[in-house]
Coordinates of C-alpha atoms and ligand atoms in Angstrom, one line a residue:
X1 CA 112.5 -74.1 17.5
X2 CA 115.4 -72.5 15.6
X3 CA 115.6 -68.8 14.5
X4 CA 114.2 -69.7 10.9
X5 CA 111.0 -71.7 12.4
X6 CA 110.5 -68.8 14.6
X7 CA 110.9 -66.3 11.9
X8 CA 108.3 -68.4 9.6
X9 CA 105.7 -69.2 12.5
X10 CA 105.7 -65.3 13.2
X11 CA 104.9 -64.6 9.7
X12 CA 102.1 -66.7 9.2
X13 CA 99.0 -64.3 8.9
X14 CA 96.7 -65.5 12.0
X15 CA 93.0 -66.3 10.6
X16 CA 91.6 -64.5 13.9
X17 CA 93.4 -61.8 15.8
X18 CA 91.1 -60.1 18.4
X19 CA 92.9 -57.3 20.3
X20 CA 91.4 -55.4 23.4
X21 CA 87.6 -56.8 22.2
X22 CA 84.6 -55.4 24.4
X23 CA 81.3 -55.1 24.1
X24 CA 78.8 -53.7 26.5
X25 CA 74.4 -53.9 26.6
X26 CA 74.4 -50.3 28.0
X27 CA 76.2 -49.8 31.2
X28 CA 76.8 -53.5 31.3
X29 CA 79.9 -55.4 30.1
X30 CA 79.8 -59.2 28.6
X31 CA 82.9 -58.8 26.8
X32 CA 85.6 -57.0 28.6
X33 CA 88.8 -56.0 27.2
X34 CA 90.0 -59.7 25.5
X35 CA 92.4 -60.6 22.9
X36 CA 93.5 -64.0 21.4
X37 CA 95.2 -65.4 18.5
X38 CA 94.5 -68.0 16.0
X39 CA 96.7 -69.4 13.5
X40 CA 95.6 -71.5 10.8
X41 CA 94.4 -75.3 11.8
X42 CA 94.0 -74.8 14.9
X43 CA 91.2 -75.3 16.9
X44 CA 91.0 -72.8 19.3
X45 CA 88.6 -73.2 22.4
X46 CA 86.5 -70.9 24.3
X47 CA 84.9 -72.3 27.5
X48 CA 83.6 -70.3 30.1
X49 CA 80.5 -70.7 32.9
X50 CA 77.0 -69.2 31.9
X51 CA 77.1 -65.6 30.8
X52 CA 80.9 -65.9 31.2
X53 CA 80.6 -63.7 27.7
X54 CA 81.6 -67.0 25.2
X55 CA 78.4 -65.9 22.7
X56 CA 79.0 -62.4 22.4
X57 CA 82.2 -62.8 22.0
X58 CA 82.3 -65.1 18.6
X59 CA 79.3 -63.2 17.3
X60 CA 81.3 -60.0 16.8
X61 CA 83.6 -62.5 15.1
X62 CA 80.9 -63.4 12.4
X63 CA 79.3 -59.6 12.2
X64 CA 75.8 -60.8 14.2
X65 CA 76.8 -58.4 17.0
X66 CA 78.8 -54.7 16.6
X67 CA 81.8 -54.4 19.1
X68 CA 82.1 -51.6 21.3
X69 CA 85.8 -51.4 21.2
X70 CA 89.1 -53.4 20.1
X71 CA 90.0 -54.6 17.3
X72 CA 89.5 -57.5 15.2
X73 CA 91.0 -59.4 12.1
X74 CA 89.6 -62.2 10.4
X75 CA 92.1 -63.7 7.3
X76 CA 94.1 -60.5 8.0
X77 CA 90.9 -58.7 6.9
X78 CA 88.9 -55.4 9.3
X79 CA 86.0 -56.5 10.9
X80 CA 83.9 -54.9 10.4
X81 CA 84.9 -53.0 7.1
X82 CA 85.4 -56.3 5.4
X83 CA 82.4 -58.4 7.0
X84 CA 81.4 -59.2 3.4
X85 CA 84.1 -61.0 2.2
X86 CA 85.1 -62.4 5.6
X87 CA 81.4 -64.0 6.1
X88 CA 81.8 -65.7 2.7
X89 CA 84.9 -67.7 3.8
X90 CA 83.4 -68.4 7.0
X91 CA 81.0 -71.5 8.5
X92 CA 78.6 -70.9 11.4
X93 CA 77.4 -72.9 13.4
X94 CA 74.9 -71.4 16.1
X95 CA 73.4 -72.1 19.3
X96 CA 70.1 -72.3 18.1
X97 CA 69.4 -74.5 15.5
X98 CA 67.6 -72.5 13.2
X99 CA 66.8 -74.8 10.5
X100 CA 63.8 -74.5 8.3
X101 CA 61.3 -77.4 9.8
X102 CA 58.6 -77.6 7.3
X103 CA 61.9 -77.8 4.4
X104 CA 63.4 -81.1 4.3
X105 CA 66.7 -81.9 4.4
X106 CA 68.5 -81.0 1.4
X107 CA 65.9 -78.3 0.5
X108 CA 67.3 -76.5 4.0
X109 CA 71.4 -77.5 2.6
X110 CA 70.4 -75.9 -0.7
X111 CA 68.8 -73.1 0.5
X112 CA 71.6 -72.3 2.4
X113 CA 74.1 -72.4 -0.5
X114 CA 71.6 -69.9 -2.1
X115 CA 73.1 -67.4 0.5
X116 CA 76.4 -67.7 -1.0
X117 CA 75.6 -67.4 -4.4
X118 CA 77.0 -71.1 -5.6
X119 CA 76.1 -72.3 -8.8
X120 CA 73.4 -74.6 -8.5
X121 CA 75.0 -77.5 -9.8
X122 CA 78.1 -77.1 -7.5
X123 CA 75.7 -76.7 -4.5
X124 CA 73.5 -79.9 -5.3
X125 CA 76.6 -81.6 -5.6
X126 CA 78.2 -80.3 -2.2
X127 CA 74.8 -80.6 -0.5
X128 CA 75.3 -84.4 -1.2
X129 CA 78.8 -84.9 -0.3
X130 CA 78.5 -82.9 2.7
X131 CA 74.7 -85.2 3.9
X132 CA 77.0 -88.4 3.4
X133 CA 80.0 -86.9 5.5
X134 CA 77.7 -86.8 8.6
X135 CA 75.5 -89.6 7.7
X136 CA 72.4 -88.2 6.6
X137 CA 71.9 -89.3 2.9
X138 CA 69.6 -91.2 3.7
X139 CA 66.7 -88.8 5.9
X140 CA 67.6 -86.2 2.4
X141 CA 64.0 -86.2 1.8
X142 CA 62.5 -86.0 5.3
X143 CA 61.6 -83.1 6.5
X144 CA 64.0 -81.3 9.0
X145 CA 60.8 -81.6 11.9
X146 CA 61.0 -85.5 11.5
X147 CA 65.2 -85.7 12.5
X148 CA 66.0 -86.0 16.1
X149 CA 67.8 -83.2 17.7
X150 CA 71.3 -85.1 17.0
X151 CA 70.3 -85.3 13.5
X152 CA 69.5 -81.9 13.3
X153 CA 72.7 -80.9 15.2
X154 CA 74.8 -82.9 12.1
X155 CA 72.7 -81.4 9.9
X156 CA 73.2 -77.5 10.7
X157 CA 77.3 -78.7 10.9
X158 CA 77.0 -79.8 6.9
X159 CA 75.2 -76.4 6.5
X160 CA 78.0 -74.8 8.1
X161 CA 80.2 -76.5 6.0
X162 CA 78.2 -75.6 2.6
X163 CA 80.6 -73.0 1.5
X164 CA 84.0 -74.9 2.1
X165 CA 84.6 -72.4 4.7
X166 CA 88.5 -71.7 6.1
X167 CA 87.0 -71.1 9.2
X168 CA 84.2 -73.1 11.2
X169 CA 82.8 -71.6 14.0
X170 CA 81.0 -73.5 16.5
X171 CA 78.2 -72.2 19.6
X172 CA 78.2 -75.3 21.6
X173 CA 78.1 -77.9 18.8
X174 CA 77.1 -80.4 21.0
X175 CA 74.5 -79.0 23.5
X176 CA 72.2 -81.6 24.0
X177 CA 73.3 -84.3 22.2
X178 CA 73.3 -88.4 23.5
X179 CA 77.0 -89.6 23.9
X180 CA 76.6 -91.7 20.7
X181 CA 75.5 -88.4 18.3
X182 CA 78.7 -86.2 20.4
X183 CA 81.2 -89.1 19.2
X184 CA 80.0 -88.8 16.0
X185 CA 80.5 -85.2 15.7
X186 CA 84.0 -85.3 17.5
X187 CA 84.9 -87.6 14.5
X188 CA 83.7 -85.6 11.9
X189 CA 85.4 -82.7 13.5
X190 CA 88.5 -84.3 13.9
X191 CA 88.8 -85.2 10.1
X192 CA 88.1 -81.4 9.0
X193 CA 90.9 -80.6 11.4
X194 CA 93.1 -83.1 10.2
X195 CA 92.2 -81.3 6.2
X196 CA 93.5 -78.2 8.0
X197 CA 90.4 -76.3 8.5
X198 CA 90.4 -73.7 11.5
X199 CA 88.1 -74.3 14.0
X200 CA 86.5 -71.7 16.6
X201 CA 84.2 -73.7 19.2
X202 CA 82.9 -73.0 22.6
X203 CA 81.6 -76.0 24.8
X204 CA 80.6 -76.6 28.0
X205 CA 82.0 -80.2 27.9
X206 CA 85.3 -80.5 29.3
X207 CA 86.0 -83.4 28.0
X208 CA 85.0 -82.1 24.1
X209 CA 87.0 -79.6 24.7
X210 CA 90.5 -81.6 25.9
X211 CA 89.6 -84.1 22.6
X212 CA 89.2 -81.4 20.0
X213 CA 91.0 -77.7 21.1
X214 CA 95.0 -77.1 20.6
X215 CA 94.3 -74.5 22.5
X216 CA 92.1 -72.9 24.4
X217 CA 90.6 -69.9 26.8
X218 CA 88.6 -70.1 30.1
X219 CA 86.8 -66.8 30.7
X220 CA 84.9 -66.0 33.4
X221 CA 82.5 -62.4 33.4
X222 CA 83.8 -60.7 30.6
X223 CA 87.5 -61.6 30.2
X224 CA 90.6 -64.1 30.1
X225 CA 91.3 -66.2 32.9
X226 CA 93.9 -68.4 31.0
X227 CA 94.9 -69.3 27.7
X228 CA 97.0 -72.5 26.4
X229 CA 96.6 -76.1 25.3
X230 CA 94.4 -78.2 27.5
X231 CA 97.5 -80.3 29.0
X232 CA 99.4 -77.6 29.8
X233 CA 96.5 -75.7 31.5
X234 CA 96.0 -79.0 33.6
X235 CA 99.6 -79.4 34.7
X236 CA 99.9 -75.7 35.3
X237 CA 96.8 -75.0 37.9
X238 CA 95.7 -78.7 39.0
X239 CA 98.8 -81.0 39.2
X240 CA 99.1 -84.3 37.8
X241 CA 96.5 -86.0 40.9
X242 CA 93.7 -85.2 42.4
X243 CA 92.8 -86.8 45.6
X244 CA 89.0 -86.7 47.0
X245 CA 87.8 -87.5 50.0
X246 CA 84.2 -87.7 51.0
X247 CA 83.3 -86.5 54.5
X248 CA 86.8 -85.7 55.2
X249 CA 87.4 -86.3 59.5
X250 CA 89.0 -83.2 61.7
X251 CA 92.2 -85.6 61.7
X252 CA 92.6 -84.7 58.3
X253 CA 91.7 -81.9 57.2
X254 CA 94.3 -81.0 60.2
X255 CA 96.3 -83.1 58.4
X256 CA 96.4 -81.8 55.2
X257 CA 96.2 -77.9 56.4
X258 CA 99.7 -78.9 58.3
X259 CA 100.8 -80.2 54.7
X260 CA 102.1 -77.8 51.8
X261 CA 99.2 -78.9 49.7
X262 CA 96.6 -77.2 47.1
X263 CA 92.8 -78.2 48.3
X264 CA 89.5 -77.2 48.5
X265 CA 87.0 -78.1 51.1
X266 CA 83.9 -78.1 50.4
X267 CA 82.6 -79.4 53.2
X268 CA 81.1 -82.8 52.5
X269 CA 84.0 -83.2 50.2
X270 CA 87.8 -82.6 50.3
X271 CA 89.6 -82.4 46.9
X272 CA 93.3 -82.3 47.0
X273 CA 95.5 -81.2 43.9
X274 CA 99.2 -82.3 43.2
X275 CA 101.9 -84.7 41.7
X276 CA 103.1 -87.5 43.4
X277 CA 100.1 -89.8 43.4
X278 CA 101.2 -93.0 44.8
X279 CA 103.3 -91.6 48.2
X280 CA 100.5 -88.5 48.4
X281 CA 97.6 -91.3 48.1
X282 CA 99.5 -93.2 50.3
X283 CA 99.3 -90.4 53.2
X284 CA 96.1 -89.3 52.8
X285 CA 94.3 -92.6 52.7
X286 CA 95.6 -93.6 56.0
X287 CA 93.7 -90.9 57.7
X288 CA 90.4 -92.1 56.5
X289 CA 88.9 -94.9 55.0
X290 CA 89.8 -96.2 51.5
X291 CA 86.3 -96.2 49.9
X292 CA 85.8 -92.9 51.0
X293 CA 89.3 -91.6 49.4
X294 CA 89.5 -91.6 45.7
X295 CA 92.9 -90.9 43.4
X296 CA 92.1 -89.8 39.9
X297 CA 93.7 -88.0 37.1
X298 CA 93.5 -84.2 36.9
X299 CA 91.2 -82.8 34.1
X300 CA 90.4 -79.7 32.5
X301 CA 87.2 -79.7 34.4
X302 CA 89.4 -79.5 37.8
X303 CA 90.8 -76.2 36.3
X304 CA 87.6 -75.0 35.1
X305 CA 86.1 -75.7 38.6
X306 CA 88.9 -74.4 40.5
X307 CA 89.0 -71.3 38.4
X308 CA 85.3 -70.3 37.7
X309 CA 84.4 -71.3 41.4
X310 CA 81.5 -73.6 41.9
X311 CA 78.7 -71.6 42.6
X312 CA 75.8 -71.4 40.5
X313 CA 75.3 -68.7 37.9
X314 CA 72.3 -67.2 37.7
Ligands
ATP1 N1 71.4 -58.6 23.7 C1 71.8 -58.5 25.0 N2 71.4 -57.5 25.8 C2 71.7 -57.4 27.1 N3 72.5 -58.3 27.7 C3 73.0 -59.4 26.9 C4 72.6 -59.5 25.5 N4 73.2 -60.6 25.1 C5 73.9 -61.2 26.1 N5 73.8 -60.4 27.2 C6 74.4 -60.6 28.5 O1 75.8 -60.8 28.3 C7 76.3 -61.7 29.2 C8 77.1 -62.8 28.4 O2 76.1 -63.5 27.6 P1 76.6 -64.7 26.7 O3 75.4 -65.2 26.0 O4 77.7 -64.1 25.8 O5 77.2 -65.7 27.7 P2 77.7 -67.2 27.4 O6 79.1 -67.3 28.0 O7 77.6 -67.5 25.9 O8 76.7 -68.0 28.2 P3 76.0 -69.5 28.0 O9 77.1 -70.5 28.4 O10 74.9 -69.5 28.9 O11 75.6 -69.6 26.5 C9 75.1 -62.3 30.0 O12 75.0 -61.7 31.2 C10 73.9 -62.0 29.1 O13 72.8 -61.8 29.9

């Protein structure tokens, strides 16, 4: 990057900048002390286990939920002095789905549009163009309790999308969702990214995540565990490999504990991190059998595992 790039990235205006963000249900935490940065077409990821905080977190961002301390900027504007103006350039898309059942679906897109005070014709006409984008023209007259959940999902992402936001935020867009109706969403998400509309999404699907996010955080109780693109997060804390083993023998677990390796045992399972696949695969496979000894690629959910732990969360 040369001087000039640098001095021009640094004086784009972020469309989120959360600084020292908490928020606390009495004596207890959920969000503890975070801050990130979003520039403008990104989409920005925020994964986490149960409870980790992800939901309380983005619904200060929208005004749903009052911090308790920090900071935050939306379009360079005060949340929560601003909320007004910052809610009208802004899509939501919540956990819930919280569509009107007994309305059907372009009664619910139209209804929504009434929130932001478009003029009727512009909203019909958006409505439309927005039930073709995810394919729903043609249920326009059904009522919302006749769609399947994947239809409803696509449904409250064009009502998200009513206002022509400049942000979209996303509660687990997916949740729920057959493989067929998640590809379909990606794809529709990917083409408002490519139109250079900032995204905000929390997932629990690895894989979503590593498709859609430029970046991302993990948080785990409250606050930051990492923060970067999905790649780099992978090559940083997992490696290129990972080896597993099922059942692993004394022999090697002796082996590998004598070798300057990252691994876990679990017990039933050995899983081994690092480059070098072929001459590490090589090594390890000859102290046990090869169909118990898989090499694969190293994924987000590795790091996720390896940094949130893999206990349940209650
Ligand atoms: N209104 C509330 N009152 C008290 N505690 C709350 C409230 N809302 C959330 N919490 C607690 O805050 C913590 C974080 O909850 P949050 O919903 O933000 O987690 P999450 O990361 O979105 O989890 P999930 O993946 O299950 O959606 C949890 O322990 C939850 O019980």
């Amino acid at each position: 990057m040369t001087s000039m790039d640098a001095r021009s990235s640094s004086s784009i205006q972020p469309i989120i900048e959360a600084k020292h963000l908490r928020k606390s249900f009495g004596s207890f935490t959920a969000v503890d002390d975070i801050s990130f940065t979003v520039p403008p077409g990104e989409c920005f990821g925020i994964l986490g286990p149960n409870g980790a905080g992800k939901t309380t977190a983005i619904r200060m961002l929208y005004g749903f939920s009052p911090m308790t301390g920090g900071t935050l900027r939306i379009f360079g504007l005060d949340v929560p002095k601003d909320i007004r103006s910052i809610k009208a350039r802004i899509g939501v898309c919540q956990q819930e789905n919280n569509l009107d059942p007994d309305l059907t679906v372009f009664q619910n897109m139209e209804i929504f549009a009434g929130y932001f005070n478009l003029p009727r014709m512009l909203s019909r006409e958006r409505a439309e163009s927005l039930l073709s984008f995810i394919a729903l023209s043609n249920r326009r007259n059904d009522k919302v309790i006749e769609l399947s959940g994947g239809m409803m999902r696509r449904l409250v992402l064009a009502r998200a999308l009513i206002n022509s936001p400049d942000l979209l935020i996303l509660d687990e867009p997916t949740t729920g969702l057959d493989p067929q109706s998640r590809h379909q969403v990606w794809q529709r998400l990917e083409e408002l990214k490519k139109s250079g509309l900032t995204i905000l999404l929390t997932t629990h699907y690895m894989d979503e995540a590593s498709w859609l996010c430029d970046r991302l955080i993990i948080m785990d109780h409250g606050r930051i565990l990492v923060e970067g693109p999905p790649a780099e997060l992978i090559r940083t804390h997992v490696g290129h490999d990972v080896i597993e083993v099922a059942e692993p023998a004394p022999a090697l677990l002796d082996f590998v504990a004598g070798m300057n390796l990252e691994y876990e045992n679990l017990g039933h399972r050995l899983i081994i991190y690092g480059n070098n696949r072929d001459v590490l695969y090589h090594e390890i496979s000859a102290h046990c059998s090869h169909e118990g000894c898989i090499l694969r690629m190293a994924t987000l959910e590795d790091v996720f595992l390896k940094l949130t732990g893999r206990e349940l969360r209650e």
